[in-house]
Amino acid sequence: MNVAVIGGGYAGMAAAVALAGRGITVTVFESAQQLGGRARGVTYQDTQLDNGQHLMLGCYHQTLRMIEQVGGNIEQDFLRLPLQLDLHGEFSLKAPRLPAPLHLIEQLAIRVGWQKTPSNSLVMLVALLTAQGLSFSERLNAARFMLTMRSMNFRLANDINVTELLAQHGQDAELTQKLWEPLCIAALNTPIHKASAQVLLNVLRDALNRSRADSDMLLPRIDFTALFPQRAANYVKLHGGKVCIACGVEALRPLEDGMEITTASGTTRFSHVICAAPPAVAAKLLRPIAALAETVAQIDSLEHQPIYTVYLQYPAHVTLPNAMLGLHQRYSQWLFDKGRISGQHGLLAAVISAEGIHQELPQEELAQKVIAELREEFGVAEQPAWFKVIAEKRATFCCSPNLHRPLQQTALPRLLLAGDYTAGDYPATLESAVLSGLKCADVVIMQRGIM
Ligand SMILES: Cc1cc2nc3c(=O)[nH]c(=O)nc-3n(C[C@H](O)[C@H](O)[C@H](O)COP(=O)(O)OP(=O)(O)OC[C@H]3O[C@@H](n4cnc5c(N)ncnc54)[C@H](O)[C@@H]3O)c2cc1C
């Protein structure tokens, strides 16, 4: 067996590591000069940035496990924070430490076996009921919504959009704007009137309802290429594989007993191909293969959503009150203080997810809006020495209701598809990318058993 992986993003590198770890010969082809894809390190003005500020959650179990498998150390690589949604001066929700009696009841429940781990649902109910910036009836309403969703096992009979779900459960405008909308945009990168309620519930189920550590927010202290893809490449090479950078795949051809790949340096035969390129590239490579027409149609029907990150380098003494905090009804949806996260003092990042009026502004003007917001909200009077706007126009697929995402297994048994856009419970995230890569590797490993 020799497997080609097209694309050195999180999906492709997860697949490559899983295969190499099982002794299967693997070759990764990456078209760019560096690994990481949509989660990659970027250097600007001698400063280490990413193509966009990312956030991971404690429930990204497979991504965290893979980072450890290739030599990472989660506690050193990340700043771990308990879940906190803070819209500066407008709203604040924090996962509390349970008061002593509740904590003891929970410990007892674990000891007698009623419960396996500290459950987060009680913590989340307390968090909702004690949130600041909402009236008592709004807080009660939010808690009731979570309880109802829990009683339904976070499953809807029919998928609808998030606006409709919230309206059905009496979540008013204030509650929506301060809690559910920022949460939905952060999780699904899709505006609530277009977003799948079922996928949002999948995220709430896994992040808020299970173990307490699952809802933790993890902010990387190192860049996204160094965090996993580069370490993964070292791991693959150590296990006898190859990683070819700046080596894009131009064509794919099915053979009777394998697949043929064409790059600028020639044509090579493989027993299997895992295509982990972004959706537009995957569609282009698959289009000439008649048997894959349905898969190509599914990929073509996906729409995309942008994410903009504005990095600003202020003098080293400039800080924000928290490592991460949101703004209500501003251009900057979430602000990150890189000084607090990775020791890059004075470096701030403003993230603007999903479509919106910010897309109509020239980048210089957008940066000036963010600078004005930092001045008005936090009194940052200085001008930054530089700023850098990174606009990822096709950051993720638009996570709308009832999407038919292509399966990892295609009509050709030797060609598999990995990537955040392929079938799965989650929206486009690092975890969905990694999960898809692992699924493809599992299929190949199973086929080895019967070959
Ligand atoms: C700005 C931004 C912020 C984000 N924030 C978050 C976040 O906070 N949390 C989160 O979980 N997710 C976040 N995401 C989403 C996350 O980054 C993606 O879901 C994930 O990186 C997708 O990985 P992938 O491997 O599926 O695809 P990609 O990363 O797109 O990897 C595909 C790879 O294929 C390569 N390639 C393309 N063409 C070819 C070819 N012809 N031959 C060979 N290789 C090719 C590409 O260069 C790329 O390296 C964010 C995304 C962006 C853009």
XYZ file of C-alpha atoms and ligand atoms in Angstrom:
504
model
C 0.000 0.000 0.000
C 1.184 3.511 -0.713
C -1.162 6.387 -0.059
C -1.070 9.919 -1.469
C -2.580 12.736 0.568
C -3.427 15.873 -1.412
C -3.269 18.917 0.878
C -1.214 19.585 3.994
C -3.913 21.302 6.068
C -5.238 19.896 9.352
C -7.357 17.230 7.592
C -4.563 15.985 5.321
C -1.893 15.960 8.021
C -4.205 14.136 10.471
C -4.772 11.437 7.838
C -1.045 11.240 7.065
C -0.087 10.870 10.749
C -2.725 8.178 11.352
C -1.491 6.185 8.346
C 2.218 6.651 9.007
C 1.655 5.649 12.632
C 0.198 2.347 11.379
C 3.186 1.644 9.168
C 1.532 2.608 5.869
C 3.707 4.454 3.328
C 2.310 7.928 2.795
C 3.247 10.899 0.602
C 1.738 14.338 1.249
C 1.492 16.805 -1.650
C 1.037 20.446 -0.599
C 0.739 23.167 -3.238
C 1.718 26.088 -0.957
C 5.209 26.927 0.334
C 4.128 25.931 3.841
C 1.764 23.545 5.586
C -1.421 24.468 7.437
C -3.842 25.661 4.749
C -6.552 27.772 6.328
C -4.844 27.528 9.739
C -1.279 28.591 9.014
C 1.391 30.856 10.427
C 2.074 34.165 8.665
C 5.067 36.435 9.303
C 4.566 40.185 8.955
C 6.975 42.926 10.054
C 9.101 40.255 11.769
C 6.087 39.312 13.879
C 4.575 35.831 14.002
C 0.868 35.966 13.142
C -1.647 33.480 11.807
C -3.811 33.829 8.708
C -6.538 34.449 11.278
C -6.868 34.282 15.035
C -8.243 30.820 15.868
C -9.831 29.470 19.024
C -10.172 25.838 19.979
C -12.499 24.233 22.502
C -11.814 21.541 25.067
C -14.252 19.285 23.169
C -11.912 19.162 20.138
C -10.705 15.823 21.494
C -9.231 14.416 18.291
C -7.328 17.572 17.341
C -5.853 17.794 20.820
C -4.971 14.100 20.763
C -3.244 14.432 17.378
C -1.237 17.447 18.561
C -0.025 15.318 21.467
C 0.714 12.317 19.226
C 3.154 14.396 17.163
C 4.946 15.797 20.212
C 2.863 18.783 21.343
C 2.073 19.546 24.961
C -1.455 20.926 25.354
C -0.826 22.787 28.611
C 2.308 24.463 27.185
C 1.018 25.082 23.664
C -2.247 26.732 24.750
C -3.587 29.278 27.162
C -6.580 27.436 28.633
C -9.461 29.558 29.899
C -12.776 28.463 31.408
C -15.667 29.387 29.111
C -16.369 33.071 29.299
C -18.506 35.157 26.941
C -17.787 38.766 27.680
C -19.242 41.522 25.516
C -17.387 44.473 26.981
C -19.694 46.454 29.310
C -22.860 44.857 27.858
C -22.989 41.205 28.759
C -20.966 38.675 30.676
C -21.410 34.937 31.109
C -18.854 32.883 33.008
C -18.656 29.182 33.811
C -18.678 29.446 37.618
C -17.040 27.280 40.229
C -20.007 25.452 41.754
C -20.849 26.509 45.310
C -19.842 23.891 47.885
C -23.164 22.009 48.370
C -23.762 21.552 44.611
C -20.159 20.558 44.112
C -20.431 17.900 46.843
C -23.666 16.482 45.373
C -21.913 16.193 42.024
C -18.875 14.471 43.559
C -21.214 12.011 45.309
C -23.056 11.308 42.041
C -19.727 10.490 40.381
C -18.659 8.292 43.276
C -21.831 6.190 43.287
C -21.713 5.912 39.505
C -24.787 8.016 38.549
C -22.545 10.286 36.592
C -19.206 9.575 34.900
C -17.570 13.006 34.850
C -18.337 16.402 36.324
C -21.326 17.423 34.184
C -21.196 20.789 32.585
C -24.927 21.222 32.208
C -25.429 22.303 35.828
C -22.500 24.707 35.519
C -23.985 26.130 32.326
C -27.405 26.597 33.914
C -25.806 28.490 36.790
C -23.814 30.510 34.231
C -26.974 31.425 32.297
C -28.949 32.279 35.436
C -26.188 34.539 36.768
C -25.226 36.187 33.440
C -24.871 39.948 33.638
C -26.504 42.306 31.144
C -29.834 40.459 30.812
C -33.082 40.846 32.760
C -34.100 38.062 35.163
C -36.805 36.836 32.771
C -34.319 36.730 29.871
C -31.886 34.675 31.938
C -34.674 32.302 32.937
C -35.703 32.062 29.307
C -32.165 31.174 28.192
C -31.898 28.500 30.915
C -35.294 27.081 29.915
C -34.127 26.916 26.293
C -31.018 24.935 27.264
C -33.095 22.556 29.414
C -35.592 22.010 26.584
C -32.781 21.303 24.104
C -31.217 18.906 26.585
C -34.517 17.078 27.073
C -34.623 16.663 23.257
C -31.059 15.288 23.344
C -30.090 18.302 21.245
C -31.854 16.708 18.234
C -34.437 18.375 16.012
C -36.950 16.378 13.988
C -36.382 18.786 11.086
C -33.486 21.154 10.667
C -34.386 24.865 10.474
C -32.373 28.058 10.739
C -31.237 29.400 14.106
C -33.492 32.491 13.931
C -36.525 30.213 13.572
C -35.433 27.942 16.434
C -34.896 30.904 18.764
C -38.287 32.398 17.816
C -40.037 29.060 18.433
C -38.584 29.048 21.955
C -39.377 32.666 22.802
C -35.772 33.956 22.869
C -36.230 37.738 22.523
C -34.122 40.212 20.529
C -31.887 41.265 23.446
C -31.105 37.657 24.405
C -30.484 36.769 20.782
C -28.148 39.715 20.133
C -26.125 39.306 23.317
C -25.918 35.539 23.654
C -27.117 33.297 20.834
C -26.047 35.376 17.835
C -22.395 35.893 18.923
C -22.243 32.211 19.909
C -23.665 31.062 16.574
C -21.387 33.301 14.482
C -18.327 32.243 16.478
C -19.178 28.547 16.209
C -20.653 28.254 12.701
C -19.232 31.358 10.970
C -22.708 31.801 9.520
C -25.325 34.510 10.267
C -28.216 33.207 12.403
C -30.843 33.612 9.685
C -28.783 31.292 7.440
C -27.291 28.960 10.069
C -28.320 25.363 10.726
C -30.025 25.035 14.119
C -29.100 21.339 14.239
C -25.370 21.991 13.796
C -25.472 24.723 16.463
C -27.165 22.238 18.805
C -24.442 19.663 18.041
C -21.851 22.202 19.190
C -23.865 23.150 22.311
C -24.279 19.432 23.125
C -20.554 18.720 22.942
C -19.153 21.975 24.310
C -21.631 22.903 27.021
C -23.344 19.731 28.110
C -20.590 17.188 28.751
C -17.450 17.362 30.855
C -16.427 20.715 32.242
C -13.103 20.791 30.426
C -14.984 20.409 27.109
C -16.196 23.991 27.264
C -12.733 25.411 28.012
C -11.403 27.849 25.452
C -7.894 27.076 24.208
C -5.844 29.879 22.668
C -2.621 28.741 20.997
C 0.641 30.285 22.152
C 2.419 29.216 18.943
C 1.413 29.671 15.316
C -0.931 27.234 13.596
C 1.671 25.744 11.257
C 4.018 25.007 14.178
C 1.178 23.742 16.397
C 0.343 20.663 14.338
C 1.109 20.468 10.577
C 4.865 20.998 10.903
C 5.177 18.547 13.767
C 2.972 16.133 11.823
C 5.313 16.406 8.816
C 8.294 15.534 11.039
C 6.355 12.565 12.415
C 5.436 11.340 8.915
C 9.068 11.584 7.745
C 10.287 9.770 10.863
C 7.865 6.966 10.007
C 9.153 6.579 6.482
C 6.759 8.918 4.654
C 7.344 11.957 2.422
C 6.016 15.499 2.580
C 6.384 17.463 -0.665
C 5.937 21.221 -0.272
C 5.227 23.565 -3.216
C 4.106 20.506 -5.122
C 0.484 20.934 -6.183
C -1.497 18.091 -7.688
C -2.753 18.948 -11.161
C -4.748 15.847 -12.065
C -6.072 12.566 -10.736
C -6.801 9.440 -12.765
C -8.394 6.235 -11.519
C -6.612 3.011 -12.520
C -7.873 -0.536 -12.156
C -5.722 -1.189 -9.081
C -5.029 2.302 -7.773
C -4.890 5.993 -8.602
C -2.493 8.099 -10.643
C -1.457 11.591 -9.581
C 0.059 14.243 -11.809
C 2.204 17.089 -10.493
C 4.597 19.430 -12.310
C 7.350 16.862 -11.777
C 5.503 13.941 -13.328
C 3.023 11.161 -12.785
C 3.037 8.683 -9.880
C 0.858 5.655 -9.048
C -0.588 5.111 -5.599
C -2.814 2.431 -4.114
C -5.087 5.089 -2.582
C -5.562 8.852 -2.668
C -6.986 10.966 0.133
C -7.986 14.285 -1.363
C -7.776 16.825 1.490
C -7.656 19.937 -0.677
C -10.142 22.789 -0.097
C -13.595 22.250 -1.671
C -13.031 24.276 -4.876
C -9.773 22.422 -5.639
C -11.300 19.040 -4.773
C -14.182 19.736 -7.187
C -11.716 20.683 -9.932
C -9.660 17.503 -9.476
C -12.719 15.228 -9.268
C -14.767 16.801 -12.095
C -13.233 14.809 -14.980
C -14.158 11.497 -13.239
C -17.693 10.621 -14.379
C -18.413 8.306 -11.428
C -17.946 11.246 -9.049
C -20.527 13.577 -10.642
C -22.801 13.492 -7.593
C -19.951 14.284 -5.178
C -18.833 17.161 -7.399
C -22.418 18.508 -7.508
C -22.546 18.417 -3.680
C -19.271 20.329 -3.427
C -20.365 22.854 -6.064
C -23.547 23.582 -4.125
C -21.671 24.709 -0.987
C -21.599 28.449 -0.376
C -18.816 30.129 1.567
C -18.404 32.666 4.360
C -15.470 35.006 5.089
C -13.433 35.705 8.239
C -11.428 38.923 8.565
C -8.682 39.392 11.152
C -7.201 42.821 11.835
C -3.840 42.634 13.633
C -2.603 45.841 15.261
C 0.819 46.377 16.793
C 0.540 48.911 19.637
C 3.271 49.917 22.087
C 4.084 47.035 24.471
C 2.225 48.538 27.444
C -1.180 48.453 25.677
C -3.335 45.611 27.000
C -6.985 44.575 27.086
C -8.808 43.601 30.299
C -8.899 39.918 29.213
C -7.066 37.660 26.777
C -10.289 37.479 24.744
C -13.396 39.604 24.851
C -16.240 40.613 22.573
C -17.803 43.890 21.569
C -21.549 44.424 21.196
C -22.798 45.792 17.860
C -19.343 46.856 16.648
C -17.169 45.920 13.675
C -14.763 44.039 15.985
C -16.710 41.007 17.158
C -13.928 39.445 19.245
C -10.664 40.990 20.406
C -7.593 39.030 21.443
C -4.669 40.350 23.463
C -1.646 38.468 22.105
C 0.475 39.859 24.937
C -1.619 37.863 27.411
C -1.802 34.813 25.140
C 1.667 34.431 23.625
C 3.779 37.155 25.203
C 3.590 39.351 22.057
C 3.065 42.540 24.028
C 0.993 45.269 22.425
C -0.193 43.000 19.618
C -4.008 42.912 19.398
C -6.214 40.979 16.979
C -9.806 41.855 16.043
C -11.848 39.095 14.435
C -14.882 39.700 12.223
C -16.614 36.462 11.276
C -19.224 35.783 8.575
C -20.629 38.082 5.906
C -21.460 41.702 6.701
C -21.045 45.390 5.903
C -17.339 45.205 6.803
C -16.761 43.514 3.440
C -17.698 46.737 1.652
C -14.918 48.763 3.319
C -11.380 49.104 1.951
C -8.951 47.363 4.339
C -7.384 50.667 5.507
C -10.830 51.989 6.456
C -11.764 48.772 8.273
C -8.553 48.977 10.322
C -9.354 52.625 11.187
C -12.827 51.532 12.429
C -11.174 48.940 14.703
C -8.643 51.537 15.964
C -11.552 53.910 16.778
C -13.418 51.138 18.612
C -10.352 50.322 20.722
C -10.050 54.026 21.580
C -13.741 54.415 22.461
C -14.144 51.164 24.407
C -10.777 50.921 26.212
C -9.240 54.387 25.939
C -6.345 53.190 23.749
C -5.132 56.648 22.688
C -1.947 55.585 20.848
C -1.803 54.783 17.158
C -0.514 51.319 16.236
C 2.947 51.180 14.637
C 1.358 49.000 11.928
C -1.747 47.038 11.182
C -2.423 44.092 8.908
C -5.847 43.058 7.650
C -6.087 39.407 6.553
C -9.302 38.733 4.663
C -10.020 35.032 4.161
C -12.947 35.341 1.756
C -13.691 31.616 1.648
C -12.807 30.809 5.242
C -15.497 28.164 5.759
C -18.566 26.780 4.040
C -21.834 28.484 4.891
C -23.350 26.138 7.469
C -27.002 26.249 6.398
C -29.793 23.807 7.366
C -30.052 20.384 5.698
C -26.741 20.564 3.853
C -25.717 17.455 1.938
C -22.011 17.394 2.656
C -20.038 14.860 0.610
C -19.109 11.622 2.362
C -15.476 10.680 2.965
C -15.990 7.474 0.974
C -16.613 8.171 -2.696
C -17.920 6.013 -5.543
C -14.274 4.975 -6.092
C -13.087 2.779 -3.199
C -9.483 3.975 -3.597
C -10.317 7.671 -3.529
C -11.351 9.288 -0.245
C -12.285 12.845 0.616
C -11.116 14.695 3.720
C -11.704 18.278 4.750
C -13.799 20.400 7.094
C -16.585 20.520 4.473
C -17.094 16.740 4.263
C -19.923 14.956 6.099
C -19.928 15.356 9.876
C -21.719 16.720 12.922
C -19.631 19.851 13.235
C -19.408 23.096 11.279
C -16.156 23.904 9.455
C -13.641 23.678 12.290
C -10.224 22.240 12.949
C -11.941 19.346 14.717
C -14.165 18.516 11.740
C -11.098 18.662 9.469
C -9.117 16.315 11.741
C -12.074 13.943 12.222
C -12.537 13.658 8.454
C -8.831 12.895 7.957
C -8.935 10.194 10.630
C -12.053 8.668 9.065
C -10.280 8.398 5.687
C -7.224 6.824 7.329
C -9.501 4.284 9.065
C -11.058 3.278 5.734
C -7.611 2.717 4.197
C -6.456 0.750 7.245
C -9.579 -1.444 7.045
C -8.976 -2.057 3.331
C -5.433 -3.199 4.157
C -7.031 -5.931 6.233
C -8.917 -7.281 3.204
C -6.365 -6.624 0.446
C -9.471 33.139 9.369
C -9.980 31.816 9.847
C -10.333 31.649 11.173
C -10.798 30.415 11.618
N -11.073 30.246 12.945
C -11.331 29.018 13.413
C -11.419 28.771 14.813
O -11.298 29.691 15.626
N -11.646 27.497 15.235
C -11.763 26.450 14.348
O -11.924 25.304 14.782
N -11.702 26.648 13.014
C -11.479 27.908 12.525
N -11.356 28.107 11.187
C -11.620 26.972 10.271
C -10.392 26.075 10.146
O -9.226 26.807 9.909
C -10.631 25.121 8.982
O -11.837 24.418 9.218
C -9.512 24.105 8.790
O -8.251 24.712 8.826
C -9.721 23.395 7.450
O -8.716 22.423 7.272
P -8.697 21.489 5.992
O -7.507 20.635 6.132
O -10.035 20.861 5.836
O -8.559 22.464 4.736
P -7.371 23.467 4.329
O -6.797 24.088 5.550
O -7.962 24.379 3.317
O -6.251 22.540 3.699
C -6.191 22.222 2.344
C -4.742 22.223 1.894
O -4.686 21.803 0.533
C -3.700 22.577 -0.133
N -3.959 22.506 -1.577
C -4.793 23.259 -2.334
N -4.719 22.877 -3.624
C -3.852 21.855 -3.693
C -3.351 21.034 -4.751
N -3.778 21.178 -6.009
N -2.413 20.094 -4.471
C -1.959 19.930 -3.205
N -2.401 20.687 -2.166
C -3.336 21.628 -2.399
C -3.885 23.963 0.485
O -2.764 24.787 0.268
C -4.103 23.598 1.949
O -2.885 23.521 2.656
C -10.945 29.337 10.701
C -10.624 29.520 9.355
C -10.138 30.733 8.927
C -9.771 30.895 7.477
